[in-house]
């Protein structure tokens, strides 16, 4: 059983399209995250939710909208995709806001043409 | 804001040898967590080792150990008896105990030569 799973793993789309990435964790964790890894492999936090409540909202274009229907799921919707949105997007979870390590999904590679 | 710096973009080591990856961080907090994550070509982020700042003893996980120097804000990773499967990008990361953000360094690409 995969602890943190993301779908799709790969996504190729045209500029201007809208796409979503889904994330689910079966660890019973309270806190979930979205991270973006750019072409230089740098990892930067985008959003964090704790028990479905938005805790961290970094300087991310408002074309990116996270949604947490319950504490086991955190989805990322991206409107009007741009070339610069091409990256690997990682979902992660942790037991709570201040508990130890994050557990990561396998990442979703988004390519915008 | 907390920052994490890995000054070695690339490192290489011979199989069975020992290598040390460097990491420094900047914080005004006294209690926090430090981690090393490994990212092989498969892209998966794998936790290698963790250290709580309040613990003076350096963490060890099999062939992986850290040298945690709190006053110097330094957190290096030592890999002993390097194996081909250790080849990966290694990220140092910092997390406050009072917040949820995990901040990463830029990464060190480790090559293991047979």
Short mmCIF file of N, CA, C and O in Angstrom, two decimals, chain A residues 5-92:
data_model
loop_
_atom_site.label_atom_id
_atom_site.label_comp_id
_atom_site.label_asym_id
_atom_site.label_seq_id
_atom_site.Cartn_x
_atom_site.Cartn_y
_atom_site.Cartn_z
N UNK A 5 0.04 8.84 -2.29
CA UNK A 5 -0.06 8.55 -3.73
C UNK A 5 -0.59 9.76 -4.48
O UNK A 5 -1.50 10.45 -4.00
N UNK A 6 0.00 9.99 -5.63
CA UNK A 6 -0.39 11.12 -6.47
C UNK A 6 -0.78 10.60 -7.85
O UNK A 6 -0.16 9.67 -8.37
N UNK A 7 -1.77 11.25 -8.43
CA UNK A 7 -2.14 10.93 -9.81
C UNK A 7 -2.48 12.22 -10.55
O UNK A 7 -3.12 13.12 -9.97
N UNK A 8 -2.06 12.33 -11.81
CA UNK A 8 -1.24 11.37 -12.55
C UNK A 8 0.25 11.54 -12.23
O UNK A 8 0.65 12.54 -11.63
N UNK A 9 1.05 10.59 -12.61
CA UNK A 9 2.50 10.67 -12.42
C UNK A 9 3.14 11.56 -13.50
O UNK A 9 4.17 12.19 -13.26
N UNK A 10 2.56 11.56 -14.66
CA UNK A 10 3.05 12.37 -15.78
C UNK A 10 1.87 13.07 -16.43
O UNK A 10 0.79 12.50 -16.56
N UNK A 11 2.11 14.31 -16.82
CA UNK A 11 1.05 15.11 -17.41
C UNK A 11 1.70 16.00 -18.46
O UNK A 11 2.60 16.79 -18.15
N UNK A 12 1.24 15.87 -19.71
CA UNK A 12 1.72 16.73 -20.79
C UNK A 12 0.52 17.46 -21.34
O UNK A 12 -0.49 16.84 -21.68
N UNK A 13 0.61 18.79 -21.42
CA UNK A 13 -0.55 19.56 -21.82
C UNK A 13 -0.12 20.84 -22.54
O UNK A 13 1.06 21.21 -22.54
N UNK A 14 -1.07 21.50 -23.14
CA UNK A 14 -0.79 22.73 -23.88
C UNK A 14 -0.96 23.95 -22.98
O UNK A 14 -1.75 23.93 -22.00
N UNK A 15 -0.25 25.00 -23.33
CA UNK A 15 -0.43 26.29 -22.64
C UNK A 15 -1.89 26.68 -22.67
O UNK A 15 -2.58 26.47 -23.67
N UNK A 16 -2.35 27.25 -21.57
CA UNK A 16 -3.71 27.75 -21.50
C UNK A 16 -4.72 26.75 -20.96
O UNK A 16 -5.83 27.14 -20.57
N UNK A 17 -4.32 25.47 -20.94
CA UNK A 17 -5.24 24.45 -20.41
C UNK A 17 -5.32 24.51 -18.89
O UNK A 17 -4.48 25.13 -18.22
N UNK A 18 -6.33 23.82 -18.36
CA UNK A 18 -6.49 23.65 -16.90
C UNK A 18 -6.26 22.19 -16.57
O UNK A 18 -6.75 21.30 -17.28
N UNK A 19 -5.54 21.94 -15.50
CA UNK A 19 -5.27 20.55 -15.11
C UNK A 19 -5.30 20.41 -13.59
O UNK A 19 -5.09 21.39 -12.86
N UNK A 20 -5.53 19.18 -13.14
CA UNK A 20 -5.52 18.89 -11.71
C UNK A 20 -4.61 17.72 -11.40
O UNK A 20 -4.46 16.80 -12.21
N UNK A 21 -4.02 17.76 -10.21
CA UNK A 21 -3.24 16.65 -9.67
C UNK A 21 -3.89 16.27 -8.34
O UNK A 21 -4.20 17.14 -7.53
N UNK A 22 -4.09 14.96 -8.17
CA UNK A 22 -4.74 14.50 -6.95
C UNK A 22 -3.73 13.84 -6.03
O UNK A 22 -2.76 13.23 -6.47
N UNK A 23 -3.98 13.95 -4.73
CA UNK A 23 -3.10 13.34 -3.75
C UNK A 23 -3.93 12.73 -2.63
O UNK A 23 -4.89 13.35 -2.14
N UNK A 24 -3.53 11.54 -2.21
CA UNK A 24 -4.20 10.86 -1.11
C UNK A 24 -3.14 10.25 -0.20
O UNK A 24 -2.14 9.70 -0.67
N UNK A 25 -3.36 10.33 1.11
CA UNK A 25 -2.45 9.67 2.05
C UNK A 25 -3.26 8.76 2.96
O UNK A 25 -4.35 9.11 3.39
N UNK A 26 -2.70 7.57 3.23
CA UNK A 26 -3.39 6.59 4.08
C UNK A 26 -2.63 6.39 5.39
O UNK A 26 -2.71 5.32 6.01
N UNK A 27 -1.91 7.42 5.81
CA UNK A 27 -1.11 7.34 7.04
C UNK A 27 -1.84 7.88 8.24
O UNK A 27 -1.31 7.83 9.36
N UNK A 28 -3.02 8.44 8.03
CA UNK A 28 -3.75 9.03 9.14
C UNK A 28 -3.16 10.36 9.59
O UNK A 28 -3.43 10.81 10.71
N UNK A 29 -2.38 10.98 8.73
CA UNK A 29 -1.75 12.25 9.07
C UNK A 29 -2.74 13.42 9.01
O UNK A 29 -3.73 13.37 8.29
N UNK A 30 -2.42 14.47 9.79
CA UNK A 30 -3.29 15.64 9.83
C UNK A 30 -2.87 16.72 8.84
O UNK A 30 -3.68 17.59 8.50
N UNK A 31 -1.61 16.71 8.42
CA UNK A 31 -1.08 17.83 7.65
C UNK A 31 -0.60 17.35 6.29
O UNK A 31 0.07 16.33 6.18
N UNK A 32 -0.97 18.11 5.26
CA UNK A 32 -0.57 17.78 3.89
C UNK A 32 0.00 19.01 3.21
O UNK A 32 -0.28 20.15 3.59
N UNK A 33 0.81 18.76 2.17
CA UNK A 33 1.59 19.82 1.53
C UNK A 33 1.64 19.61 0.02
O UNK A 33 1.57 18.49 -0.47
N UNK A 34 1.88 20.72 -0.67
CA UNK A 34 2.32 20.68 -2.06
C UNK A 34 3.67 21.39 -2.15
O UNK A 34 3.81 22.52 -1.66
N UNK A 35 4.62 20.71 -2.79
CA UNK A 35 5.93 21.28 -3.08
C UNK A 35 6.13 21.28 -4.58
O UNK A 35 5.66 20.37 -5.28
N UNK A 36 6.89 22.27 -5.06
CA UNK A 36 7.25 22.33 -6.47
C UNK A 36 8.76 22.14 -6.59
O UNK A 36 9.53 22.80 -5.87
N UNK A 37 9.17 21.24 -7.48
CA UNK A 37 10.60 21.06 -7.75
C UNK A 37 10.89 21.54 -9.17
O UNK A 37 10.37 20.98 -10.13
N UNK A 38 11.72 22.58 -9.28
CA UNK A 38 11.97 23.16 -10.59
C UNK A 38 13.06 22.39 -11.35
O UNK A 38 13.56 21.36 -10.88
N UNK A 39 13.42 22.91 -12.49
CA UNK A 39 14.37 22.21 -13.36
C UNK A 39 15.76 22.09 -12.74
O UNK A 39 16.54 21.22 -13.12
N UNK A 40 16.07 22.94 -11.77
CA UNK A 40 17.35 22.85 -11.06
C UNK A 40 17.24 22.01 -9.80
O UNK A 40 18.16 22.00 -8.98
N UNK A 41 16.14 21.33 -9.67
CA UNK A 41 15.89 20.39 -8.56
C UNK A 41 15.58 21.11 -7.24
O UNK A 41 15.54 20.46 -6.19
N UNK A 42 15.41 22.42 -7.26
CA UNK A 42 15.11 23.12 -6.02
C UNK A 42 13.67 22.87 -5.60
O UNK A 42 12.75 22.99 -6.40
N UNK A 43 13.50 22.53 -4.32
CA UNK A 43 12.18 22.21 -3.77
C UNK A 43 11.65 23.39 -2.97
O UNK A 43 12.30 23.85 -2.02
N UNK A 44 10.45 23.83 -3.31
CA UNK A 44 9.88 24.98 -2.62
C UNK A 44 8.45 24.67 -2.24
O UNK A 44 7.68 24.14 -3.04
N UNK A 45 8.09 25.03 -1.02
CA UNK A 45 6.74 24.78 -0.56
C UNK A 45 5.77 25.72 -1.27
O UNK A 45 6.09 26.88 -1.55
N UNK A 46 4.59 25.18 -1.58
CA UNK A 46 3.54 26.00 -2.18
C UNK A 46 2.41 26.20 -1.17
O UNK A 46 2.00 27.32 -0.90
N UNK A 47 1.89 25.09 -0.66
CA UNK A 47 0.75 25.13 0.24
C UNK A 47 0.90 24.09 1.34
O UNK A 47 1.56 23.07 1.15
N UNK A 48 0.23 24.38 2.46
CA UNK A 48 0.13 23.40 3.52
C UNK A 48 -1.26 23.48 4.12
O UNK A 48 -1.80 24.57 4.33
N UNK A 49 -1.84 22.30 4.36
CA UNK A 49 -3.15 22.21 4.99
C UNK A 49 -3.04 21.38 6.26
O UNK A 49 -2.34 20.37 6.28
N UNK A 50 -3.74 21.81 7.29
CA UNK A 50 -3.81 21.04 8.52
C UNK A 50 -5.28 20.80 8.85
O UNK A 50 -6.04 21.75 9.03
N UNK A 51 -5.68 19.53 8.87
CA UNK A 51 -7.09 19.21 9.10
C UNK A 51 -8.02 20.03 8.19
O UNK A 51 -8.99 20.63 8.66
N UNK A 52 -7.68 20.05 6.94
CA UNK A 52 -8.46 20.71 5.88
C UNK A 52 -8.37 22.24 5.91
O UNK A 52 -9.00 22.91 5.10
N UNK A 53 -7.60 22.79 6.85
CA UNK A 53 -7.49 24.24 6.92
C UNK A 53 -6.17 24.71 6.30
O UNK A 53 -5.11 24.15 6.61
N UNK A 54 -6.24 25.71 5.45
CA UNK A 54 -5.03 26.24 4.81
C UNK A 54 -4.15 26.93 5.83
O UNK A 54 -4.57 27.85 6.52
N UNK A 55 -2.89 26.46 5.92
CA UNK A 55 -1.95 26.99 6.90
C UNK A 55 -0.87 27.82 6.23
O UNK A 55 -0.47 28.86 6.72
N UNK A 56 -0.36 27.31 5.13
CA UNK A 56 0.69 28.02 4.39
C UNK A 56 0.22 28.24 2.97
O UNK A 56 -0.25 27.32 2.31
N UNK A 57 0.35 29.47 2.52
CA UNK A 57 0.03 29.81 1.14
C UNK A 57 1.18 30.71 0.67
O UNK A 57 1.19 31.91 0.95
N UNK A 58 2.17 30.10 0.05
CA UNK A 58 3.34 30.85 -0.39
C UNK A 58 2.97 31.77 -1.55
O UNK A 58 1.85 31.77 -2.02
N UNK A 59 3.96 32.53 -1.97
CA UNK A 59 3.73 33.45 -3.09
C UNK A 59 3.60 32.64 -4.36
O UNK A 59 4.56 32.42 -5.10
N UNK A 60 2.39 32.17 -4.56
CA UNK A 60 2.09 31.33 -5.72
C UNK A 60 1.00 32.04 -6.52
O UNK A 60 0.08 32.60 -5.94
N UNK A 61 1.11 32.05 -7.86
CA UNK A 61 0.05 32.70 -8.65
C UNK A 61 -1.32 32.15 -8.31
O UNK A 61 -1.47 30.95 -8.00
N UNK A 62 -2.33 32.99 -8.34
CA UNK A 62 -3.66 32.51 -7.95
C UNK A 62 -4.28 31.60 -9.01
O UNK A 62 -5.43 31.16 -8.85
N UNK A 63 -3.51 31.29 -10.05
CA UNK A 63 -3.95 30.24 -10.98
C UNK A 63 -3.86 28.86 -10.32
O UNK A 63 -4.44 27.89 -10.81
N UNK A 64 -3.10 28.79 -9.23
CA UNK A 64 -2.95 27.53 -8.48
C UNK A 64 -3.95 27.54 -7.33
O UNK A 64 -3.92 28.45 -6.49
N UNK A 65 -4.81 26.53 -7.29
CA UNK A 65 -5.78 26.48 -6.20
C UNK A 65 -5.80 25.08 -5.60
O UNK A 65 -6.14 24.11 -6.27
N UNK A 66 -5.39 24.99 -4.34
CA UNK A 66 -5.45 23.70 -3.65
C UNK A 66 -6.85 23.49 -3.08
O UNK A 66 -7.57 24.45 -2.79
N UNK A 67 -7.19 22.20 -2.91
CA UNK A 67 -8.48 21.89 -2.28
C UNK A 67 -8.29 20.64 -1.44
O UNK A 67 -7.74 19.66 -1.90
N UNK A 68 -8.80 20.71 -0.21
CA UNK A 68 -8.68 19.57 0.70
C UNK A 68 -10.07 19.15 1.13
O UNK A 68 -10.62 19.70 2.09
N UNK A 69 -10.66 18.16 0.45
CA UNK A 69 -12.03 17.75 0.80
C UNK A 69 -12.10 17.05 2.16
O UNK A 69 -13.13 17.10 2.83
N UNK A 70 -11.02 16.40 2.55
CA UNK A 70 -10.90 15.80 3.87
C UNK A 70 -9.42 15.70 4.18
O UNK A 70 -8.59 15.96 3.31
N UNK A 71 -9.07 15.31 5.40
CA UNK A 71 -7.65 15.43 5.76
C UNK A 71 -6.78 14.38 5.09
O UNK A 71 -5.56 14.44 5.19
N UNK A 72 -7.37 13.42 4.40
CA UNK A 72 -6.58 12.42 3.68
C UNK A 72 -6.32 12.80 2.23
O UNK A 72 -5.58 12.11 1.53
N UNK A 73 -6.94 13.87 1.77
CA UNK A 73 -6.82 14.26 0.36
C UNK A 73 -6.46 15.72 0.23
O UNK A 73 -6.98 16.58 0.95
N UNK A 74 -5.55 15.97 -0.72
CA UNK A 74 -5.20 17.36 -1.06
C UNK A 74 -4.94 17.41 -2.55
O UNK A 74 -4.01 16.77 -3.05
N UNK A 75 -5.80 18.13 -3.25
CA UNK A 75 -5.69 18.22 -4.70
C UNK A 75 -5.16 19.58 -5.10
O UNK A 75 -5.29 20.56 -4.36
N UNK A 76 -4.56 19.62 -6.27
CA UNK A 76 -4.01 20.88 -6.78
C UNK A 76 -4.58 21.11 -8.17
O UNK A 76 -4.40 20.28 -9.07
N UNK A 77 -5.26 22.24 -8.33
CA UNK A 77 -5.81 22.60 -9.63
C UNK A 77 -5.05 23.79 -10.18
O UNK A 77 -4.77 24.75 -9.44
N UNK A 78 -4.70 23.72 -11.44
CA UNK A 78 -3.94 24.81 -12.06
C UNK A 78 -4.70 25.28 -13.30
O UNK A 78 -5.00 24.50 -14.21
N UNK A 79 -5.02 26.56 -13.29
CA UNK A 79 -5.73 27.18 -14.43
C UNK A 79 -4.74 27.85 -15.38
O UNK A 79 -3.65 28.26 -14.97
N UNK A 80 -5.15 27.94 -16.63
CA UNK A 80 -4.40 28.72 -17.63
C UNK A 80 -2.90 28.43 -17.57
O UNK A 80 -2.08 29.32 -17.34
N UNK A 81 -2.55 27.19 -17.77
CA UNK A 81 -1.17 26.75 -17.62
C UNK A 81 -0.21 27.54 -18.50
O UNK A 81 -0.52 27.89 -19.64
N UNK A 82 0.97 27.83 -17.92
CA UNK A 82 2.03 28.55 -18.61
C UNK A 82 3.26 27.67 -18.71
O UNK A 82 3.41 26.70 -17.96
N UNK A 83 4.16 28.04 -19.63
CA UNK A 83 5.39 27.25 -19.81
C UNK A 83 6.16 27.12 -18.50
O UNK A 83 6.70 26.05 -18.19
N UNK A 84 6.19 28.18 -17.72
CA UNK A 84 6.95 28.18 -16.47
C UNK A 84 6.37 27.29 -15.38
O UNK A 84 7.00 27.09 -14.35
N UNK A 85 5.19 26.75 -15.63
CA UNK A 85 4.59 25.83 -14.66
C UNK A 85 5.16 24.43 -14.80
O UNK A 85 4.92 23.57 -13.94
N UNK A 86 5.91 24.19 -15.85
CA UNK A 86 6.53 22.87 -16.03
C UNK A 86 7.47 22.60 -14.87
O UNK A 86 8.37 23.39 -14.58
N UNK A 87 7.25 21.48 -14.19
CA UNK A 87 8.00 21.14 -12.98
C UNK A 87 7.52 19.78 -12.50
O UNK A 87 6.60 19.19 -13.07
N UNK A 88 8.14 19.34 -11.42
CA UNK A 88 7.63 18.16 -10.71
C UNK A 88 6.93 18.66 -9.46
O UNK A 88 7.51 19.44 -8.68
N UNK A 89 5.72 18.22 -9.25
CA UNK A 89 4.94 18.63 -8.09
C UNK A 89 4.84 17.45 -7.13
O UNK A 89 4.41 16.36 -7.50
N UNK A 90 5.26 17.72 -5.89
CA UNK A 90 5.24 16.67 -4.87
C UNK A 90 4.17 16.98 -3.83
O UNK A 90 4.08 18.09 -3.31
N UNK A 91 3.41 15.95 -3.52
CA UNK A 91 2.52 15.99 -2.39
C UNK A 91 3.24 15.33 -1.22
O UNK A 91 4.06 14.41 -1.41
N UNK A 92 2.98 15.79 -0.01
CA UNK A 92 3.60 15.21 1.18
C UNK A 92 2.62 15.30 2.34
O UNK A 92 1.65 16.06 2.31
#
